Every structure is written in C-alpha cells, then in structure tokens.
Tab-separated table of C-alpha atoms in Angstrom:
chain	number	residue	atom	x	y	z
A	1	MET	CA	136.300	101.353	132.236
A	2	ALA	CA	138.463	101.730	129.121
A	3	VAL	CA	137.465	103.734	126.025
A	4	ARG	CA	139.108	103.117	122.630
A	5	GLY	CA	137.132	104.872	119.927
A	6	SER	CA	133.786	103.076	119.618
A	7	VAL	CA	134.915	100.178	121.830
A	8	VAL	CA	134.274	100.482	125.556
A	9	ASP	CA	135.294	97.898	128.175
A	10	VAL	CA	133.168	97.988	131.343
A	11	ARG	CA	133.921	96.270	134.655
A	12	PHE	CA	131.118	95.030	136.932
A	13	GLU	CA	131.446	93.806	140.492
A	14	ARG	CA	128.810	91.111	139.951
A	15	ASP	CA	126.045	89.903	137.606
A	16	LEU	CA	127.441	90.691	134.173
A	17	PRO	CA	124.787	91.931	131.703
A	18	GLU	CA	123.932	89.537	128.879
A	19	VAL	CA	125.324	89.871	125.369
A	20	ARG	CA	123.250	92.342	123.304
A	21	HIS	CA	121.907	94.092	126.425
A	22	MET	CA	122.128	97.879	126.383
A	23	LEU	CA	124.077	100.071	128.787
A	24	ALA	CA	124.183	103.864	129.127
A	25	SER	CA	127.084	106.101	130.112
A	26	GLY	CA	128.635	109.476	129.448
A	27	PRO	CA	127.071	112.878	130.138
A	28	ASP	CA	123.397	112.373	131.119
A	29	GLY	CA	123.591	108.750	129.961
A	30	ALA	CA	123.666	109.920	126.339
A	31	VAL	CA	126.118	107.270	125.097
A	32	GLN	CA	124.338	104.007	124.290
A	33	LEU	CA	126.467	100.863	124.529
A	34	GLU	CA	125.647	97.322	123.419
A	35	VAL	CA	127.369	94.392	125.112
A	36	MET	CA	129.222	92.451	122.402
A	37	ALA	CA	131.326	89.989	124.431
A	38	HIS	CA	132.278	88.835	127.933
A	39	LEU	CA	136.034	89.205	128.349
A	40	ASP	CA	136.234	87.601	131.790
A	41	ALA	CA	134.110	87.078	134.903
A	42	ARG	CA	133.920	90.817	135.608
A	43	THR	CA	134.458	92.622	132.277
A	44	VAL	CA	132.311	93.097	129.176
A	45	ARG	CA	133.327	94.627	125.861
A	46	CYS	CA	130.746	97.016	124.421
A	47	LEU	CA	130.193	98.863	121.182
A	48	ALA	CA	129.049	102.490	121.268
A	49	PHE	CA	126.108	103.428	119.038
A	50	ASN	CA	126.947	107.118	119.167
A	51	ALA	CA	130.032	109.290	119.667
A	52	THR	CA	132.071	108.599	122.824
A	53	GLN	CA	133.371	112.152	123.280
A	54	GLY	CA	133.062	113.204	126.898
A	55	MET	CA	133.432	109.695	128.312
A	56	ALA	CA	136.319	109.042	130.674
A	57	ARG	CA	137.835	106.192	132.622
A	58	GLY	CA	135.946	105.719	135.879
A	59	ASP	CA	132.579	106.976	134.578
A	60	ALA	CA	129.469	105.252	135.911
A	61	VAL	CA	127.624	102.872	133.592
A	62	LEU	CA	123.905	102.117	133.942
A	63	ARG	CA	122.174	98.890	132.908
A	64	SER	CA	119.001	99.011	130.853
A	65	GLY	CA	118.089	95.431	131.692
A	66	GLY	CA	117.336	94.483	128.092
A	67	THR	CA	118.204	94.821	124.413
A	68	LEU	CA	117.687	97.891	122.236
A	69	GLU	CA	113.972	98.576	121.733
A	70	VAL	CA	112.258	100.677	119.079
A	71	PRO	CA	108.693	102.021	118.889
A	72	VAL	CA	106.088	100.270	116.744
A	73	GLY	CA	102.560	101.266	115.767
A	74	PRO	CA	100.556	103.157	113.132
A	75	ALA	CA	101.892	106.490	114.447
A	76	LEU	CA	105.230	105.691	112.743
A	77	LEU	CA	103.753	106.306	109.287
A	78	GLY	CA	105.025	109.486	107.669
A	79	ARG	CA	107.960	109.823	110.070
A	80	VAL	CA	111.771	109.536	109.864
A	81	PHE	CA	113.758	107.663	112.543
A	82	ASP	CA	117.288	106.775	113.597
A	83	VAL	CA	118.571	103.396	114.825
A	84	PHE	CA	117.105	104.002	118.324
A	85	GLY	CA	113.619	104.702	116.943
A	86	GLN	CA	113.988	108.387	117.813
A	87	PRO	CA	112.314	110.745	115.297
A	88	ILE	CA	114.838	112.889	113.387
A	89	ASP	CA	112.409	114.838	111.185
A	90	GLY	CA	111.797	117.676	113.659
A	91	ASN	CA	108.075	116.896	113.986
A	92	GLY	CA	108.058	116.086	117.685
A	93	PRO	CA	107.752	112.803	119.597
A	94	VAL	CA	105.871	109.740	118.340
A	95	ALA	CA	102.931	108.207	120.200
A	96	ALA	CA	104.180	104.637	119.932
A	97	GLN	CA	101.806	101.741	120.504
A	98	ALA	CA	104.577	99.678	122.104
A	99	LEU	CA	108.339	99.195	122.322
A	100	ARG	CA	109.870	96.031	120.873
A	101	SER	CA	113.330	94.512	120.917
A	102	ILE	CA	115.137	94.805	117.588
A	103	TYR	CA	116.167	91.135	117.911
A	104	GLN	CA	113.198	89.023	116.934
A	105	PRO	CA	113.302	85.393	115.785
A	106	PRO	CA	112.203	84.631	112.217
A	107	ILE	CA	108.657	83.292	111.953
A	108	GLY	CA	108.350	79.503	112.045
A	109	LEU	CA	107.965	77.423	108.907
A	110	GLU	CA	104.426	76.453	109.888
A	111	ARG	CA	103.330	80.128	109.623
A	112	GLN	CA	105.102	80.891	106.360
A	113	ALA	CA	103.172	81.132	103.103
A	114	VAL	CA	104.009	78.468	100.531
A	115	SER	CA	102.265	79.994	97.489
A	116	THR	CA	104.162	82.128	94.972
A	117	GLU	CA	102.743	85.381	93.652
A	118	ILE	CA	104.184	88.049	91.349
A	119	LEU	CA	104.403	91.670	92.527
A	120	PRO	CA	104.167	93.958	89.436
A	121	THR	CA	106.314	97.097	89.644
A	122	GLY	CA	105.307	99.070	86.554
A	123	ILE	CA	108.953	98.987	85.381
A	124	LYS	CA	109.033	97.126	82.051
A	125	ALA	CA	112.518	95.582	82.175
A	126	ILE	CA	112.048	94.229	85.720
A	127	ASP	CA	108.518	92.889	85.180
A	128	LEU	CA	109.563	91.106	81.980
A	129	LEU	CA	112.980	89.616	82.804
A	130	ALA	CA	113.292	89.614	86.621
A	131	PRO	CA	109.765	89.635	88.111
A	132	LEU	CA	109.609	90.236	91.853
A	133	GLU	CA	107.950	87.846	94.286
A	134	ARG	CA	105.407	88.975	96.863
A	135	GLY	CA	107.115	88.164	100.149
A	136	GLY	CA	110.432	87.554	98.398
A	137	LYS	CA	113.769	89.323	98.332
A	138	ALA	CA	115.126	91.086	95.251
A	139	GLY	CA	118.576	92.593	94.883
A	140	LEU	CA	119.661	95.589	92.800
A	141	PHE	CA	123.331	94.962	92.051
A	142	GLY	CA	125.604	97.609	90.616
A	143	GLY	CA	128.681	99.753	91.127
A	144	ALA	CA	128.670	103.415	92.051
A	145	GLY	CA	126.533	105.742	89.947
A	146	VAL	CA	124.547	103.235	87.848
A	147	GLY	CA	121.127	104.087	89.302
A	148	LYS	CA	120.402	101.852	92.318
A	149	THR	CA	118.958	104.621	94.514
A	150	VAL	CA	116.925	106.122	91.639
A	151	LEU	CA	115.422	102.700	90.900
A	152	ILE	CA	114.521	102.180	94.569
A	153	SER	CA	112.905	105.648	94.699
A	154	GLU	CA	110.828	104.766	91.613
A	155	LEU	CA	109.741	101.491	93.210
A	156	ILE	CA	108.502	103.406	96.273
A	157	HIS	CA	106.569	105.754	94.003
A	158	ASN	CA	105.034	103.038	91.804
A	159	MET	CA	104.233	100.463	94.453
A	160	ALA	CA	102.983	102.501	97.408
A	161	ALA	CA	99.680	103.070	95.629
A	162	ARG	CA	99.674	99.657	93.915
A	163	HIS	CA	99.934	97.241	96.806
A	164	ARG	CA	98.081	99.545	99.250
A	165	GLY	CA	100.389	98.523	102.038
A	166	VAL	CA	103.215	100.162	103.909
A	167	SER	CA	106.549	101.162	102.398
A	168	LEU	CA	109.452	101.088	104.818
A	169	PHE	CA	112.787	102.495	103.673
A	170	CYS	CA	115.950	101.547	105.532
A	171	GLY	CA	119.038	103.609	104.711
A	172	ILE	CA	122.252	101.883	105.820
A	173	GLY	CA	125.302	104.089	105.373
A	174	GLU	CA	123.297	106.693	103.450
A	175	ARG	CA	124.807	110.082	102.688
A	176	SER	CA	122.827	112.848	104.379
A	177	ARG	CA	122.259	114.445	100.959
A	178	GLU	CA	120.664	111.229	99.641
A	179	ALA	CA	118.519	110.882	102.756
A	180	GLU	CA	117.217	114.432	102.451
A	181	GLU	CA	116.459	113.980	98.731
A	182	LEU	CA	114.622	110.712	99.394
A	183	VAL	CA	112.416	112.219	102.113
A	184	ARG	CA	111.572	115.101	99.768
A	185	ASP	CA	110.837	112.762	96.815
A	186	VAL	CA	108.565	110.550	98.925
A	187	ARG	CA	106.701	113.603	100.215
A	188	ASP	CA	106.353	115.138	96.730
A	189	ALA	CA	105.068	111.817	95.368
A	190	GLY	CA	102.257	111.962	97.930
A	191	VAL	CA	103.117	108.609	99.559
A	192	LEU	CA	104.784	109.828	102.766
A	193	ASP	CA	101.660	109.001	104.814
A	194	HIS	CA	102.130	105.319	103.885
A	195	THR	CA	105.914	105.290	104.391
A	196	VAL	CA	108.303	104.935	107.323
A	197	LEU	CA	111.951	105.934	106.846
A	198	VAL	CA	114.799	104.718	109.068
A	199	PHE	CA	118.377	105.932	108.624
A	200	GLY	CA	121.775	104.902	109.954
A	201	GLN	CA	123.802	107.479	108.093
A	202	MET	CA	127.341	107.314	106.774
A	203	ASN	CA	128.757	109.646	109.433
A	204	GLU	CA	127.403	107.549	112.331
A	205	PRO	CA	129.493	104.972	114.228
A	206	PRO	CA	129.581	101.433	112.770
A	207	GLY	CA	127.397	100.085	115.603
A	208	ALA	CA	124.474	102.285	114.497
A	209	ARG	CA	124.879	101.298	110.841
A	210	PHE	CA	125.164	97.627	111.812
A	211	ARG	CA	121.892	97.564	113.786
A	212	VAL	CA	119.664	99.955	111.819
A	213	GLY	CA	118.496	97.104	109.565
A	214	HIS	CA	117.227	95.198	112.621
A	215	SER	CA	115.408	98.321	113.842
A	216	ALA	CA	113.664	98.762	110.475
A	217	LEU	CA	112.733	95.065	110.315
A	218	THR	CA	111.128	95.205	113.766
A	219	MET	CA	108.918	98.077	112.613
A	220	ALA	CA	108.055	96.186	109.408
A	221	GLU	CA	107.156	93.033	111.346
A	222	TYR	CA	104.598	94.997	113.392
A	223	PHE	CA	102.685	96.014	110.234
A	224	ARG	CA	102.875	92.452	108.854
A	225	ASP	CA	101.942	90.536	112.007
A	226	ASP	CA	99.770	92.929	114.049
A	227	GLU	CA	98.013	94.920	111.314
A	228	GLN	CA	98.043	92.156	108.638
A	229	ARG	CA	99.307	94.630	106.043
A	230	ASP	CA	101.721	93.964	103.195
A	231	VAL	CA	105.044	95.757	103.640
A	232	LEU	CA	107.496	96.839	100.946
A	233	LEU	CA	110.898	96.990	102.654
A	234	LEU	CA	113.552	98.867	100.687
A	235	ILE	CA	117.145	98.641	101.894
A	236	ASP	CA	119.901	100.891	100.553
A	237	ASN	CA	122.293	99.314	100.803
A	238	VAL	CA	123.179	95.813	102.001
A	239	PHE	CA	126.892	96.168	101.250
A	240	ARG	CA	127.082	98.984	103.825
A	241	PHE	CA	125.575	96.570	106.373
A	242	VAL	CA	128.333	94.048	105.645
A	243	GLN	CA	130.899	96.854	105.716
A	244	ALA	CA	129.648	98.042	109.126
A	245	GLY	CA	129.851	94.442	110.379
A	246	SER	CA	133.439	94.274	109.155
A	247	GLU	CA	134.278	97.476	111.066
A	248	VAL	CA	132.612	96.121	114.212
A	249	SER	CA	134.504	92.845	113.886
A	250	GLY	CA	137.799	94.703	113.562
A	251	LEU	CA	137.031	96.884	116.573
A	252	MET	CA	136.265	93.738	118.588
A	253	GLY	CA	139.728	92.422	117.736
A	254	ARG	CA	138.612	89.450	115.612
A	255	LEU	CA	140.876	88.163	112.865
A	256	SER	CA	139.562	88.986	109.412
A	257	SER	CA	138.595	86.334	106.882
A	258	ARG	CA	138.709	86.279	103.073
A	259	MET	CA	139.411	89.692	101.463
A	260	GLY	CA	139.312	91.382	104.869
A	261	TYR	CA	135.672	90.568	105.672
A	262	GLN	CA	134.580	89.419	109.124
A	263	PRO	CA	134.515	85.635	109.690
A	264	THR	CA	130.876	85.903	110.858
A	265	MET	CA	129.582	87.668	107.711
A	266	ALA	CA	127.380	84.784	106.487
A	267	THR	CA	125.729	84.406	109.909
A	268	GLU	CA	125.108	88.147	110.337
A	269	LEU	CA	123.626	88.481	106.855
A	270	ALA	CA	121.382	85.442	107.337
A	271	GLU	CA	120.145	86.765	110.697
A	272	LEU	CA	118.852	89.859	108.893
A	273	GLN	CA	117.587	88.199	105.703
A	274	GLU	CA	115.720	85.275	107.274
A	275	ARG	CA	113.292	87.635	109.030
A	276	ILE	CA	112.047	88.899	105.641
A	277	THR	CA	109.262	86.518	104.632
A	278	SER	CA	105.519	86.010	104.036
A	279	THR	CA	102.884	84.691	106.375
A	280	THR	CA	99.589	83.213	105.214
A	281	SER	CA	97.882	86.608	105.661
A	282	SER	CA	100.482	89.257	104.749
A	283	ALA	CA	104.038	89.663	103.525
A	284	ILE	CA	107.253	91.646	103.785
A	285	THR	CA	108.628	92.071	100.262
A	286	SER	CA	112.166	93.383	100.184
A	287	VAL	CA	114.081	95.185	97.448
A	288	GLN	CA	117.722	95.626	98.394
A	289	ALA	CA	120.374	97.721	96.695
A	290	VAL	CA	123.765	95.992	96.764
A	291	TYR	CA	126.867	98.011	95.941
A	292	VAL	CA	129.328	95.903	93.937
A	293	PRO	CA	132.914	96.950	94.842
A	294	ALA	CA	134.916	97.740	91.697
A	295	ASP	CA	132.131	96.002	89.671
A	296	ASP	CA	133.492	92.659	90.953
A	297	PHE	CA	130.592	90.198	91.251
A	298	THR	CA	132.869	87.593	92.853
A	299	ASP	CA	133.301	89.763	95.954
A	300	PRO	CA	132.333	87.663	99.042
A	301	ALA	CA	129.733	90.211	100.227
A	302	VAL	CA	127.988	90.092	96.848
A	303	VAL	CA	128.186	86.283	96.568
A	304	HIS	CA	126.703	85.760	100.056
A	305	THR	CA	123.863	88.201	99.325
A	306	PHE	CA	122.975	86.453	96.023
A	307	GLY	CA	122.105	83.274	97.908
A	308	HIS	CA	119.224	84.908	99.820
A	309	LEU	CA	117.434	86.427	96.824
A	310	SER	CA	114.559	85.265	94.647
A	311	ALA	CA	115.307	87.912	91.987
A	312	SER	CA	118.520	89.682	90.998
A	313	VAL	CA	118.465	92.898	88.965
A	314	VAL	CA	122.007	93.551	87.730
A	315	LEU	CA	122.718	97.137	86.685
A	316	SER	CA	125.370	97.583	83.999
A	317	ARG	CA	127.765	100.487	83.654
A	318	ASP	CA	127.991	99.851	79.880
A	319	ARG	CA	124.252	100.256	79.468
A	320	ALA	CA	124.250	103.385	81.640
A	321	THR	CA	126.927	104.987	79.422
A	322	GLN	CA	124.799	104.189	76.353
A	323	GLY	CA	121.846	106.007	77.939
A	324	PHE	CA	119.686	102.920	78.530
A	325	TYR	CA	117.813	103.633	81.768
A	326	PRO	CA	117.058	101.691	83.867
A	327	ALA	CA	120.560	100.351	83.156
A	328	MET	CA	119.487	96.736	83.719
A	329	ASP	CA	121.602	94.014	82.131
A	330	PRO	CA	118.976	91.729	80.524
A	331	LEU	CA	121.328	88.750	80.245
A	332	ARG	CA	122.595	88.741	83.845
A	333	SER	CA	119.377	89.668	85.644
A	334	THR	CA	117.426	86.635	86.831
A	335	SER	CA	114.373	85.589	88.824
A	336	SER	CA	113.347	82.242	90.258
A	337	LEU	CA	109.734	83.122	89.314
A	338	LEU	CA	110.461	83.063	85.580
A	339	ALA	CA	108.897	79.655	84.927
A	340	PRO	CA	105.660	78.682	83.110
A	341	ASP	CA	103.921	77.409	86.251
A	342	THR	CA	104.538	80.724	88.064
A	343	VAL	CA	104.314	83.583	85.557
A	344	GLY	CA	102.364	81.661	82.905
A	345	ALA	CA	103.473	80.084	79.629
A	346	ARG	CA	103.046	83.306	77.599
A	347	HIS	CA	105.163	85.503	79.896
A	348	ASP	CA	107.819	82.794	80.125
A	349	ARG	CA	107.979	82.404	76.331
A	350	ILE	CA	108.207	86.161	75.662
A	351	ALA	CA	110.938	86.592	78.294
A	352	ARG	CA	112.978	83.705	76.881
A	353	GLU	CA	112.618	84.951	73.290
A	354	THR	CA	113.611	88.467	74.374
A	355	ARG	CA	116.664	87.207	76.226
A	356	SER	CA	117.627	84.913	73.324
A	357	THR	CA	117.308	87.770	70.797
A	358	LEU	CA	119.456	90.089	72.930
A	359	ALA	CA	122.044	87.321	73.467
A	360	VAL	CA	122.395	86.746	69.681
A	361	PHE	CA	122.796	90.513	69.190
A	362	GLU	CA	125.526	90.550	71.857
A	363	ASP	CA	127.383	87.778	69.992
A	364	LEU	CA	127.074	89.624	66.667
A	365	LYS	CA	128.387	92.966	67.969
A	366	ASP	CA	132.028	92.084	67.268
A	367	ILE	CA	131.229	91.001	63.704
A	368	ILE	CA	129.271	94.225	63.108
A	369	ALA	CA	132.173	96.286	64.498
A	370	MET	CA	134.742	94.550	62.244
A	371	LEU	CA	132.836	93.848	59.020
A	372	GLY	CA	129.753	96.072	59.178
A	373	PHE	CA	126.026	95.425	59.447
A	374	GLU	CA	125.668	94.735	55.713
A	375	GLU	CA	127.848	91.615	55.928
A	376	LEU	CA	125.326	89.836	58.152
A	377	SER	CA	122.836	87.355	56.736
A	378	GLU	CA	119.253	88.538	56.238
A	379	GLU	CA	118.079	86.547	59.277
A	380	ASP	CA	120.828	88.005	61.479
A	381	GLN	CA	119.949	91.512	60.266
A	382	ARG	CA	116.333	90.933	61.299
A	383	VAL	CA	117.464	89.662	64.731
A	384	VAL	CA	119.670	92.742	65.232
A	385	GLY	CA	116.816	95.072	64.261
A	386	ARG	CA	114.516	93.246	66.687
A	387	ALA	CA	117.109	93.399	69.500
A	388	ARG	CA	117.829	97.111	69.025
A	389	ARG	CA	114.110	97.904	69.187
A	390	LEU	CA	113.687	95.759	72.298
A	391	GLU	CA	116.659	97.459	73.999
A	392	ARG	CA	115.144	100.854	73.407
A	393	TYR	CA	111.607	99.774	74.302
A	394	LEU	CA	112.800	98.470	77.688
A	395	THR	CA	114.027	101.963	78.632
A	396	GLN	CA	111.533	104.034	80.575
A	397	PRO	CA	111.177	107.606	81.906
A	398	PHE	CA	110.795	107.595	85.708
A	399	GLN	CA	108.450	109.674	87.818
A	400	VAL	CA	111.240	110.544	90.276
A	401	THR	CA	113.512	111.935	87.530
A	402	GLU	CA	110.947	114.219	85.876
A	403	ALA	CA	112.638	117.320	87.324
A	404	PHE	CA	115.966	116.356	85.705
A	405	THR	CA	114.837	114.932	82.349
A	406	GLY	CA	111.749	117.018	81.642
A	407	GLN	CA	109.959	113.800	80.607
A	408	GLU	CA	106.785	112.656	82.288
A	409	GLY	CA	107.317	109.363	84.121
A	410	ARG	CA	105.506	106.196	83.050
A	411	ALA	CA	104.355	103.079	84.877
A	412	VAL	CA	103.412	100.290	82.457
A	413	ALA	CA	100.939	97.484	83.161
A	414	LEU	CA	102.290	93.944	82.805
A	415	GLU	CA	99.763	92.923	80.119
A	416	ASP	CA	100.530	96.013	77.986
A	417	MET	CA	104.264	95.352	78.190
A	418	LEU	CA	103.891	91.675	77.216
A	419	SER	CA	101.697	92.569	74.206
A	420	ASP	CA	104.194	95.208	73.028
A	421	CYS	CA	107.168	92.841	73.325
A	422	GLU	CA	105.233	90.122	71.481
A	423	ARG	CA	104.621	92.508	68.573
A	424	ILE	CA	108.284	93.589	68.426
A	425	LEU	CA	109.444	89.944	68.440
A	426	ALA	CA	106.988	89.165	65.592
A	427	ASP	CA	108.563	91.978	63.481
A	428	GLU	CA	105.250	93.834	63.282
A	429	LEU	CA	107.105	97.114	63.848
A	430	ALA	CA	110.138	96.560	61.607
A	431	ASP	CA	109.219	99.690	59.625
A	432	VAL	CA	109.276	101.981	62.701
A	433	PRO	CA	112.609	103.821	63.312
A	434	GLU	CA	114.559	102.481	66.301
A	435	GLN	CA	114.750	105.860	68.053
A	436	ASP	CA	110.948	105.997	68.318
A	437	PHE	CA	111.058	103.159	70.862
A	438	TYR	CA	113.414	105.045	73.216
A	439	MET	CA	112.046	106.326	76.555
A	440	ILE	CA	108.377	105.598	75.970
A	441	GLY	CA	105.749	103.821	78.041
A	442	THR	CA	103.685	101.642	75.639
A	443	LEU	CA	103.607	101.441	71.832
A	444	ARG	CA	100.369	103.468	71.857
A	445	GLU	CA	102.580	106.539	72.350
A	446	ILE	CA	104.016	106.114	68.841
A	447	GLY	CA	100.591	105.468	67.365
A	448	ARG	CA	100.995	101.695	67.118
C-alpha cells in the first residue's frame, strides 16, 4: 500500500474490487476509501473520504463488497448528516428504514412527468422574471457576497410550508460557520421537522465534497419515489462540487483541461443533475447556488451548469452595492417557463413590459449622467420614473434577515405582485415618491 495525501494505492492478491466500491483501512477501519481506478491486475487507486493520518504502508485493507450507502427513511427529517449518512447534530443515531447506494440511475423517460407547472416562491423578483418550475432546476449565479446563501435560506423558509413537502439542503464546501447559521435559521423558522441537512464541509477532503451531492440526492429520491412527496433540494454550491472534482482529478494524475478544470467535468455534472427530475406523482425541485469566479460568466464551470437549468437567477454586485435586495439582475435572469402557454398571457405580458422598461432605463443612464434628467423627452422621463419605481418595488425584506435589518420579512402572493406591477406600468402611482416603494411587500402597505 502507498499513501500520498488523499490518494491511496492498494495491492490485492486476487479479485480486485470494482470501481466505486468502498474499502476500509487505518486505525479501527476508520479511513473510508473509494476505488477510483484499476492501475494493473493487482493494484487499485483509491480516494480517501476522510483524513489519512495514522495510515502506514503495509496496513491491512478490508473490502465492503459494495458502494457507499446512506440511510433513507422518514427518521431523517429534522437531522443533520455528513457524506456517509452519519448524524453530526449530536442527537444520537438514526433509525433508518434502509440503506441505499449513493449511485442510482436517473429515472427512465417513461416515468418522467411531461407537464409544466410553476412553483411560486413568495419572492417578487423571482416569481415575476424567472419563475421556477416544479420538478425543474434553477440556478442562483453570483460572485462572493451578493446574497446566494441568504436567498436559499429564504426559499427554505417560504416554501417549506407552501409546498408541504420535504426540504433537503445539501452543503458542498460550506464553511462551518455558514452550516451552523443555516441549521439555527431553519430551526428558528419552525421548518426543521420537514428538513434534512447534509454537509460536506470546506475543511473535509475533496472526496467527501465530491460525493456529498450524491448522498443528498439518494435521500431525496426516497421521499420522491417511496413516499410520493415533493422535495425541494437546495444545493450550496455547485461550483464547489466542480472544484472538488477538479481536485480529485488532479490527485488521480489526470491531465487538466480548459482553465485547469478536469476533462470529465461535463460528465460528472450531468451524472448529478440528471437525477433531479419529476415523476408523474411527485417531484424533486432543485435550487442551486453557483459561485461565479471573479464574476466571469464565461467560466467553463458556470457555462456547463447553465445548460442543465430551466431558470437562471443572476445576482448582480452593482445592484447589491445600490442596496437592491435581492440583488437580482432583471435583464440577465431568465426562465424557460416565461411564455404565454405556461405562465399565462397576462404574466408574460407584465414580465416583458417590466423587462423592456428596465432595459430602456439602463440605456438612458449614460445620457442622464452626462446631460441630466431634464434633458430627456417627456416620454423618456415617464419611462425612467416607471423603471425606478419598479426597481424599488422588486426589493423585499426577508424573513431570515429580520434580526439584521429590523424589518419584518414579507412573502408576496403571485397575483398580488402581478396586480401591483400592472398598476406601476400603467403610471397609476406616478404621484407616489420613489422611496415609498423600497423594501415593501405589496402596494397596500403604502395605502394604495
């Protein structure tokens, strides 16, 4: 046996274990190894899922006879797990209904649902301009510090009660501080009993971070297939999954591809994403945070992720610095559902008019900066007034930030939001000061 960091080469006299089978070694068999490749007729190369301290050349290695398995069942609700399905919340063992391999095939096309249905979130900007699909995949794209994790926490809060299903949070490369805050927020929101949390934290070896998404998906598939319950799967964040795959690829000695990423990135990402889908009876709906390195949306990890999504919510640093929260860019955020035959003709028209108004305002900003607002035509002045009110109306106080802002959080019904936007676009509220629209729920709060 040879040990080089997280990479362990193991020699067998006969009957090599299959790729992806688990082995155990080290003191008391504590080090879990996954077979990644066969080097020759007697040697396999493995990746350690935990620290390899204490292992030495010549140590015995035990076969498990199968792949990594995690517990599934209703007893998982309200608990926090690691990549192995071991509880890490200090509340004792879990009475699992069964153990299942983390490598499951995606469901066949004949079992997949073909209808399209909107999943309201209560967040105005998302419901209007980038509506989420039940059983679809939505991405939250943004650089560091623009509000991806806060938005995901708000989605857990708003939707756990709404869709009456199971929320499953998967933290890939999470900081321990963020994990602790999330568990506390979910508990304080009163939705912990309907939530399962799975973490592969930032300080863990790349193997654990690379496989924690598969562990979480296996748990989610149990609730979808066995209990026929809708599942909201929140992943934070997909870039860390790609990053862990890149580390694993480097440790395995593979040559890197474009911009240093692993040559197998597209395959690995698809293997995870294709398991997230709807059946005719229930659905896994996924909202995935995607870190954008250096705010570069042409990064290969970001480009590959875009292709799997039905909705993309792009968070903008410029809007965050202006105090518009959620810091969603209304011109770059998109959804495949935004069509008359899916969301309805009225919603489609209001969304297009809103986007058009904000786009004209964006084009006029340079003229306003150079010549002043008064130099615009009367029509352009009306458009700018409309756009500035819409920008402020689409901000929203969140339930999960009440402790920091002192403002009570709001969740807004889709019909209320559409009616409010329709009135703003019709200039019914041109006499109301712009600042009155900032950080409110509906127009009823300003007496209109």
